[in-house]
Amino acid sequence: TNKPGNRSVSCSQLKRQGHNENKVYKIYILGKPVEVWCDMTSEDGGGWTVIQRQSKDEKNESFFDRKFEEYESGFGTAGGSFWIGLENLRALTSFPNNQQALKIEMKRSNGPWSTTVVYYHKFQVGSKDQQYKLTIEEYDYKKAGTVYNAMSNQNGTGFTVKLNGKPKSKEPSCFKETLTGGWWFKVKECNYANLNGRKLGFVLPIAWPRGIAWFETGETESYYYTFEKVEMQIRDADFGFCTGSLKF
């Protein structure tokens, strides 16, 4: 079990200790030091641990094309493009009686809107034996409306890696044959979200590998949107109650 002890295990804990600057901090996951970026100044109260980021400065569109072992251990740098690792995610989201919330920030480079933020009040990653199964629940409709609830579609799925993204046909169904990166991909159904896909600078033809994806309900064109930056953050779901801010 990942117990806090005398060392900080999350940005939520650091925030409660009085750390208020956005920067790289060292937290301890299962006793091992891990550098993470902490968002301490957001309008919703701060205390967020960044677990994934495709940076706006990232020029390598295939940075997230990695082997499964790399997704397990993590890669990148806390201040830039970054994946904290599935083993770390499992530990961070398995504290007894300490549910984690997930915030996702997306800045798009095309399409009708530029930036959106969505919240899920329950986020958990299972063990390796469970294929790092995703639990994603309690979407906050009040924050972003109903059309952006893309990730609930993949609730209960295991984590897999798509290395080549080569299609078997000219028009693959729901782009399942052209997915890229590592994610909680559904096997027999459409995937509405993939924040670890390639960071494409322009829209590619239908049979080409897909990039970052966040499907909007009723908007088929959203499969073709490109993104300048995406970021996933977690913090204690009861953070607002503990700090008295109640902003989340």
mmCIF file of C-alpha atoms in Angstrom:
data_model
loop_
_atom_site.group_PDB
_atom_site.id
_atom_site.type_symbol
_atom_site.label_atom_id
_atom_site.label_comp_id
_atom_site.label_asym_id
_atom_site.label_seq_id
_atom_site.Cartn_x
_atom_site.Cartn_y
_atom_site.Cartn_z
ATOM 1 C CA THR A 1 0.000 0.000 0.000
ATOM 2 C CA ASN A 2 1.229 3.473 -0.812
ATOM 3 C CA LYS A 3 1.229 5.280 2.525
ATOM 4 C CA PRO A 4 2.257 8.942 2.813
ATOM 5 C CA GLY A 5 4.508 8.592 5.878
ATOM 6 C CA ASN A 6 6.710 11.671 6.242
ATOM 7 C CA ARG A 7 7.164 12.224 2.519
ATOM 8 C CA SER A 8 4.786 13.943 0.131
ATOM 9 C CA VAL A 9 3.065 11.545 -2.240
ATOM 10 C CA SER A 10 1.055 14.044 -4.297
ATOM 11 C CA CYS A 11 0.700 17.694 -5.238
ATOM 12 C CA SER A 12 -2.513 17.762 -3.188
ATOM 13 C CA GLN A 13 -0.470 17.014 -0.091
ATOM 14 C CA LEU A 14 2.178 19.580 -1.024
ATOM 15 C CA LYS A 15 -0.523 22.211 -1.522
ATOM 16 C CA ARG A 16 -1.912 21.523 1.940
ATOM 17 C CA GLN A 17 1.611 21.973 3.299
ATOM 18 C CA GLY A 18 1.728 25.496 1.882
ATOM 19 C CA HIS A 19 3.470 25.028 -1.461
ATOM 20 C CA ASN A 20 1.806 27.462 -3.865
ATOM 21 C CA GLU A 21 4.133 27.722 -6.865
ATOM 22 C CA ASN A 22 3.621 26.032 -10.233
ATOM 23 C CA LYS A 23 6.815 24.066 -10.795
ATOM 24 C CA VAL A 24 8.480 20.649 -10.724
ATOM 25 C CA TYR A 25 8.329 18.968 -7.313
ATOM 26 C CA LYS A 26 9.607 15.643 -6.063
ATOM 27 C CA ILE A 27 6.977 13.268 -4.692
ATOM 28 C CA TYR A 28 7.456 9.749 -3.370
ATOM 29 C CA ILE A 29 5.492 6.897 -4.913
ATOM 30 C CA LEU A 30 5.889 3.592 -3.084
ATOM 31 C CA GLY A 31 8.922 5.164 -1.449
ATOM 32 C CA LYS A 32 10.635 6.071 -4.721
ATOM 33 C CA PRO A 33 11.250 9.708 -5.755
ATOM 34 C CA VAL A 34 9.424 10.868 -8.886
ATOM 35 C CA GLU A 35 9.596 14.357 -10.382
ATOM 36 C CA VAL A 36 6.207 15.773 -11.363
ATOM 37 C CA TRP A 37 4.775 19.123 -12.365
ATOM 38 C CA CYS A 38 2.324 20.526 -9.810
ATOM 39 C CA ASP A 39 -0.422 22.958 -10.794
ATOM 40 C CA MET A 40 -0.880 24.969 -7.604
ATOM 41 C CA THR A 41 -2.571 28.145 -8.863
ATOM 42 C CA SER A 42 -5.547 27.072 -11.000
ATOM 43 C CA GLU A 43 -8.891 28.714 -10.294
ATOM 44 C CA ASP A 44 -10.295 25.428 -8.972
ATOM 45 C CA GLY A 45 -7.906 25.514 -6.001
ATOM 46 C CA GLY A 46 -4.715 23.920 -7.336
ATOM 47 C CA GLY A 47 -3.080 20.845 -5.841
ATOM 48 C CA TRP A 48 -3.091 18.963 -9.158
ATOM 49 C CA THR A 49 -0.428 16.376 -10.071
ATOM 50 C CA VAL A 50 0.254 16.316 -13.820
ATOM 51 C CA ILE A 51 0.275 12.680 -14.942
ATOM 52 C CA GLN A 52 0.365 13.257 -18.707
ATOM 53 C CA ARG A 53 1.221 16.113 -21.022
ATOM 54 C CA GLN A 54 1.674 16.569 -24.736
ATOM 55 C CA SER A 55 3.437 19.924 -24.606
ATOM 56 C CA LYS A 56 2.697 22.778 -26.980
ATOM 57 C CA ASP A 57 6.470 22.933 -27.568
ATOM 58 C CA GLU A 58 6.749 19.257 -28.542
ATOM 59 C CA LYS A 59 7.934 19.006 -32.161
ATOM 60 C CA ASN A 60 8.131 15.208 -32.363
ATOM 61 C CA GLU A 61 4.623 14.110 -33.345
ATOM 62 C CA SER A 62 5.485 10.481 -32.525
ATOM 63 C CA PHE A 63 6.846 11.158 -29.018
ATOM 64 C CA PHE A 64 4.121 8.958 -27.502
ATOM 65 C CA ASP A 65 4.742 6.051 -29.892
ATOM 66 C CA ARG A 66 6.338 3.894 -27.204
ATOM 67 C CA LYS A 67 6.639 0.268 -26.179
ATOM 68 C CA PHE A 68 4.351 -1.103 -23.491
ATOM 69 C CA GLU A 69 7.244 -1.329 -21.033
ATOM 70 C CA GLU A 70 7.859 2.401 -21.392
ATOM 71 C CA TYR A 71 4.209 3.127 -20.686
ATOM 72 C CA GLU A 72 4.537 1.003 -17.550
ATOM 73 C CA SER A 73 7.575 2.847 -16.193
ATOM 74 C CA GLY A 74 6.934 6.339 -17.594
ATOM 75 C CA PHE A 75 8.857 8.647 -19.937
ATOM 76 C CA GLY A 76 9.545 12.287 -20.746
ATOM 77 C CA THR A 77 10.336 15.155 -18.382
ATOM 78 C CA ALA A 78 7.999 16.669 -15.801
ATOM 79 C CA GLY A 79 8.284 20.147 -17.296
ATOM 80 C CA GLY A 80 7.650 19.028 -20.886
ATOM 81 C CA SER A 81 5.925 16.156 -22.667
ATOM 82 C CA PHE A 82 5.419 13.506 -20.030
ATOM 83 C CA TRP A 83 3.798 10.214 -19.034
ATOM 84 C CA ILE A 84 4.083 9.337 -15.349
ATOM 85 C CA GLY A 85 3.825 5.570 -15.905
ATOM 86 C CA LEU A 86 1.114 2.967 -15.344
ATOM 87 C CA GLU A 87 2.734 1.526 -12.235
ATOM 88 C CA ASN A 88 2.893 4.984 -10.691
ATOM 89 C CA LEU A 89 -0.710 5.653 -11.703
ATOM 90 C CA ARG A 90 -1.830 2.419 -10.097
ATOM 91 C CA ALA A 91 -0.114 3.417 -6.856
ATOM 92 C CA LEU A 92 -1.358 7.017 -6.891
ATOM 93 C CA THR A 93 -4.966 6.002 -7.497
ATOM 94 C CA SER A 94 -5.129 3.117 -5.026
ATOM 95 C CA PHE A 95 -4.873 4.929 -1.700
ATOM 96 C CA PRO A 96 -7.421 3.429 0.718
ATOM 97 C CA ASN A 97 -10.373 5.801 1.250
ATOM 98 C CA ASN A 98 -8.748 8.437 -0.957
ATOM 99 C CA GLN A 99 -10.550 8.642 -4.298
ATOM 100 C CA GLN A 100 -8.779 10.556 -7.060
ATOM 101 C CA ALA A 101 -10.338 13.078 -9.438
ATOM 102 C CA LEU A 102 -9.108 13.655 -12.990
ATOM 103 C CA LYS A 103 -8.929 16.970 -14.821
ATOM 104 C CA ILE A 104 -8.195 17.117 -18.549
ATOM 105 C CA GLU A 105 -7.175 20.323 -20.304
ATOM 106 C CA MET A 106 -7.133 20.408 -24.095
ATOM 107 C CA LYS A 107 -6.080 23.232 -26.385
ATOM 108 C CA ARG A 108 -7.010 22.604 -29.977
ATOM 109 C CA SER A 109 -5.348 24.063 -33.040
ATOM 110 C CA ASN A 110 -8.457 23.819 -35.258
ATOM 111 C CA GLY A 111 -12.220 23.461 -34.952
ATOM 112 C CA PRO A 112 -14.942 25.676 -33.436
ATOM 113 C CA TRP A 113 -13.514 25.922 -29.916
ATOM 114 C CA SER A 114 -9.968 26.486 -28.727
ATOM 115 C CA THR A 115 -9.656 25.303 -25.117
ATOM 116 C CA THR A 116 -11.798 23.060 -22.953
ATOM 117 C CA VAL A 117 -11.465 21.556 -19.488
ATOM 118 C CA VAL A 118 -13.320 18.461 -18.284
ATOM 119 C CA TYR A 119 -13.520 16.816 -14.864
ATOM 120 C CA TYR A 120 -14.177 13.271 -13.673
ATOM 121 C CA HIS A 121 -14.596 12.843 -9.928
ATOM 122 C CA LYS A 122 -13.432 9.218 -9.947
ATOM 123 C CA PHE A 123 -10.282 7.998 -11.708
ATOM 124 C CA GLN A 124 -8.468 4.763 -10.946
ATOM 125 C CA VAL A 125 -5.963 2.513 -12.697
ATOM 126 C CA GLY A 126 -5.919 -1.188 -11.854
ATOM 127 C CA SER A 127 -2.996 -3.546 -11.340
ATOM 128 C CA LYS A 128 -0.815 -5.152 -13.990
ATOM 129 C CA ASP A 129 -2.788 -8.388 -13.578
ATOM 130 C CA GLN A 130 -5.894 -6.361 -14.476
ATOM 131 C CA GLN A 131 -4.137 -4.895 -17.545
ATOM 132 C CA TYR A 132 -4.151 -1.534 -15.754
ATOM 133 C CA LYS A 133 -7.923 -1.398 -16.140
ATOM 134 C CA LEU A 134 -9.409 2.078 -16.304
ATOM 135 C CA THR A 135 -12.133 3.202 -13.912
ATOM 136 C CA ILE A 136 -13.434 6.599 -14.999
ATOM 137 C CA GLU A 137 -16.728 7.776 -13.495
ATOM 138 C CA GLU A 138 -18.657 10.750 -12.124
ATOM 139 C CA TYR A 139 -18.206 13.102 -15.064
ATOM 140 C CA ASP A 140 -18.909 16.719 -14.089
ATOM 141 C CA TYR A 141 -21.592 17.883 -16.517
ATOM 142 C CA LYS A 142 -21.834 21.262 -14.787
ATOM 143 C CA LYS A 143 -18.239 22.119 -15.704
ATOM 144 C CA ALA A 144 -18.166 21.286 -19.415
ATOM 145 C CA GLY A 145 -21.628 20.208 -20.540
ATOM 146 C CA THR A 146 -22.729 16.859 -21.926
ATOM 147 C CA VAL A 147 -20.983 16.777 -25.313
ATOM 148 C CA TYR A 148 -17.402 16.401 -24.028
ATOM 149 C CA ASN A 149 -17.820 13.229 -21.951
ATOM 150 C CA ALA A 150 -15.632 11.182 -24.303
ATOM 151 C CA MET A 151 -13.579 9.158 -21.839
ATOM 152 C CA SER A 152 -16.519 7.422 -20.142
ATOM 153 C CA ASN A 153 -16.777 5.416 -23.352
ATOM 154 C CA GLN A 154 -13.616 3.546 -22.368
ATOM 155 C CA ASN A 155 -14.489 2.856 -18.730
ATOM 156 C CA GLY A 156 -13.471 -0.675 -17.729
ATOM 157 C CA THR A 157 -10.972 -1.237 -20.557
ATOM 158 C CA GLY A 158 -7.386 -2.438 -20.225
ATOM 159 C CA PHE A 159 -4.322 -0.530 -21.427
ATOM 160 C CA THR A 160 -2.767 -1.483 -24.776
ATOM 161 C CA VAL A 161 -0.245 0.006 -27.195
ATOM 162 C CA LYS A 162 -0.669 0.622 -30.925
ATOM 163 C CA LEU A 163 2.797 0.797 -32.476
ATOM 164 C CA ASN A 164 2.279 1.007 -36.214
ATOM 165 C CA GLY A 165 -1.152 2.498 -36.882
ATOM 166 C CA LYS A 166 -1.218 0.898 -40.339
ATOM 167 C CA PRO A 167 -4.724 0.345 -41.705
ATOM 168 C CA LYS A 168 -5.914 -2.929 -43.209
ATOM 169 C CA SER A 169 -8.488 -1.184 -45.363
ATOM 170 C CA LYS A 170 -8.948 2.214 -46.932
ATOM 171 C CA GLU A 171 -11.793 3.171 -44.609
ATOM 172 C CA PRO A 172 -11.223 1.563 -41.200
ATOM 173 C CA SER A 173 -14.277 1.447 -38.942
ATOM 174 C CA CYS A 174 -14.010 4.197 -36.303
ATOM 175 C CA PHE A 175 -10.282 4.370 -37.096
ATOM 176 C CA LYS A 176 -9.636 1.313 -34.877
ATOM 177 C CA GLU A 177 -6.935 0.145 -37.294
ATOM 178 C CA THR A 178 -5.113 3.475 -37.370
ATOM 179 C CA LEU A 179 -4.830 4.283 -33.666
ATOM 180 C CA THR A 180 -1.467 5.402 -32.287
ATOM 181 C CA GLY A 181 0.180 5.535 -28.872
ATOM 182 C CA GLY A 182 -0.765 3.684 -25.699
ATOM 183 C CA TRP A 183 -4.229 4.078 -24.176
ATOM 184 C CA TRP A 184 -7.268 2.344 -22.750
ATOM 185 C CA PHE A 185 -8.450 1.243 -26.191
ATOM 186 C CA LYS A 186 -11.736 -0.562 -26.757
ATOM 187 C CA VAL A 187 -11.380 -3.606 -29.003
ATOM 188 C CA LYS A 188 -14.788 -4.063 -30.634
ATOM 189 C CA GLU A 189 -16.242 -0.569 -30.346
ATOM 190 C CA CYS A 190 -15.330 2.978 -31.311
ATOM 191 C CA ASN A 191 -12.769 4.830 -29.214
ATOM 192 C CA TYR A 192 -13.934 8.332 -28.355
ATOM 193 C CA ALA A 193 -10.760 9.443 -26.580
ATOM 194 C CA ASN A 194 -7.008 8.997 -27.036
ATOM 195 C CA LEU A 195 -4.827 11.661 -25.459
ATOM 196 C CA ASN A 196 -1.625 9.708 -26.173
ATOM 197 C CA GLY A 197 -2.067 9.652 -29.953
ATOM 198 C CA ARG A 198 0.318 11.411 -32.303
ATOM 199 C CA LYS A 199 0.478 15.195 -31.985
ATOM 200 C CA LEU A 200 -0.394 16.025 -35.561
ATOM 201 C CA GLY A 201 0.011 19.506 -36.957
ATOM 202 C CA PHE A 202 -2.554 19.040 -39.708
ATOM 203 C CA VAL A 203 -5.480 16.800 -40.625
ATOM 204 C CA LEU A 204 -4.475 13.568 -42.381
ATOM 205 C CA PRO A 205 -6.498 11.515 -44.897
ATOM 206 C CA ILE A 206 -8.938 9.017 -43.403
ATOM 207 C CA ALA A 207 -6.738 5.903 -43.770
ATOM 208 C CA TRP A 208 -3.657 7.494 -42.192
ATOM 209 C CA PRO A 209 -2.651 7.042 -38.537
ATOM 210 C CA ARG A 210 -4.840 9.007 -36.151
ATOM 211 C CA GLY A 211 -3.520 11.486 -33.643
ATOM 212 C CA ILE A 212 -4.840 12.850 -30.362
ATOM 213 C CA ALA A 213 -8.601 12.370 -30.212
ATOM 214 C CA TRP A 214 -11.495 13.642 -28.100
ATOM 215 C CA PHE A 215 -14.872 12.949 -29.653
ATOM 216 C CA GLU A 216 -17.702 15.427 -29.209
ATOM 217 C CA THR A 217 -21.167 13.902 -29.053
ATOM 218 C CA GLY A 218 -22.965 14.379 -32.356
ATOM 219 C CA GLU A 219 -19.951 15.953 -34.066
ATOM 220 C CA THR A 220 -18.263 13.454 -36.397
ATOM 221 C CA GLU A 221 -15.789 16.097 -37.555
ATOM 222 C CA SER A 222 -14.257 16.126 -34.060
ATOM 223 C CA TYR A 223 -12.396 12.933 -35.006
ATOM 224 C CA TYR A 224 -10.302 15.119 -37.327
ATOM 225 C CA TYR A 225 -9.417 17.911 -34.909
ATOM 226 C CA THR A 226 -5.753 18.553 -34.138
ATOM 227 C CA PHE A 227 -4.429 19.633 -30.761
ATOM 228 C CA GLU A 228 -1.724 22.056 -29.698
ATOM 229 C CA LYS A 229 -1.568 20.741 -26.133
ATOM 230 C CA VAL A 230 -3.291 18.196 -23.881
ATOM 231 C CA GLU A 231 -2.748 17.579 -20.185
ATOM 232 C CA MET A 232 -4.110 15.150 -17.579
ATOM 233 C CA GLN A 233 -3.989 15.973 -13.866
ATOM 234 C CA ILE A 234 -5.161 14.205 -10.706
ATOM 235 C CA ARG A 235 -5.812 15.241 -7.119
ATOM 236 C CA ASP A 236 -7.755 14.024 -4.094
ATOM 237 C CA ALA A 237 -11.470 14.055 -4.938
ATOM 238 C CA ASP A 238 -12.229 15.578 -1.527
ATOM 239 C CA PHE A 239 -9.527 18.241 -1.893
ATOM 240 C CA GLY A 240 -12.014 21.127 -1.806
ATOM 241 C CA PHE A 241 -13.568 19.893 1.404
ATOM 242 C CA CYS A 242 -10.199 19.380 3.089
ATOM 243 C CA THR A 243 -8.898 22.839 2.184
ATOM 244 C CA GLY A 244 -12.175 24.688 2.601
ATOM 245 C CA SER A 245 -12.034 26.043 -0.944
ATOM 246 C CA LEU A 246 -14.941 23.963 -2.353
ATOM 247 C CA LYS A 247 -13.987 25.192 -5.839
ATOM 248 C CA PHE A 248 -14.119 21.732 -7.392
#
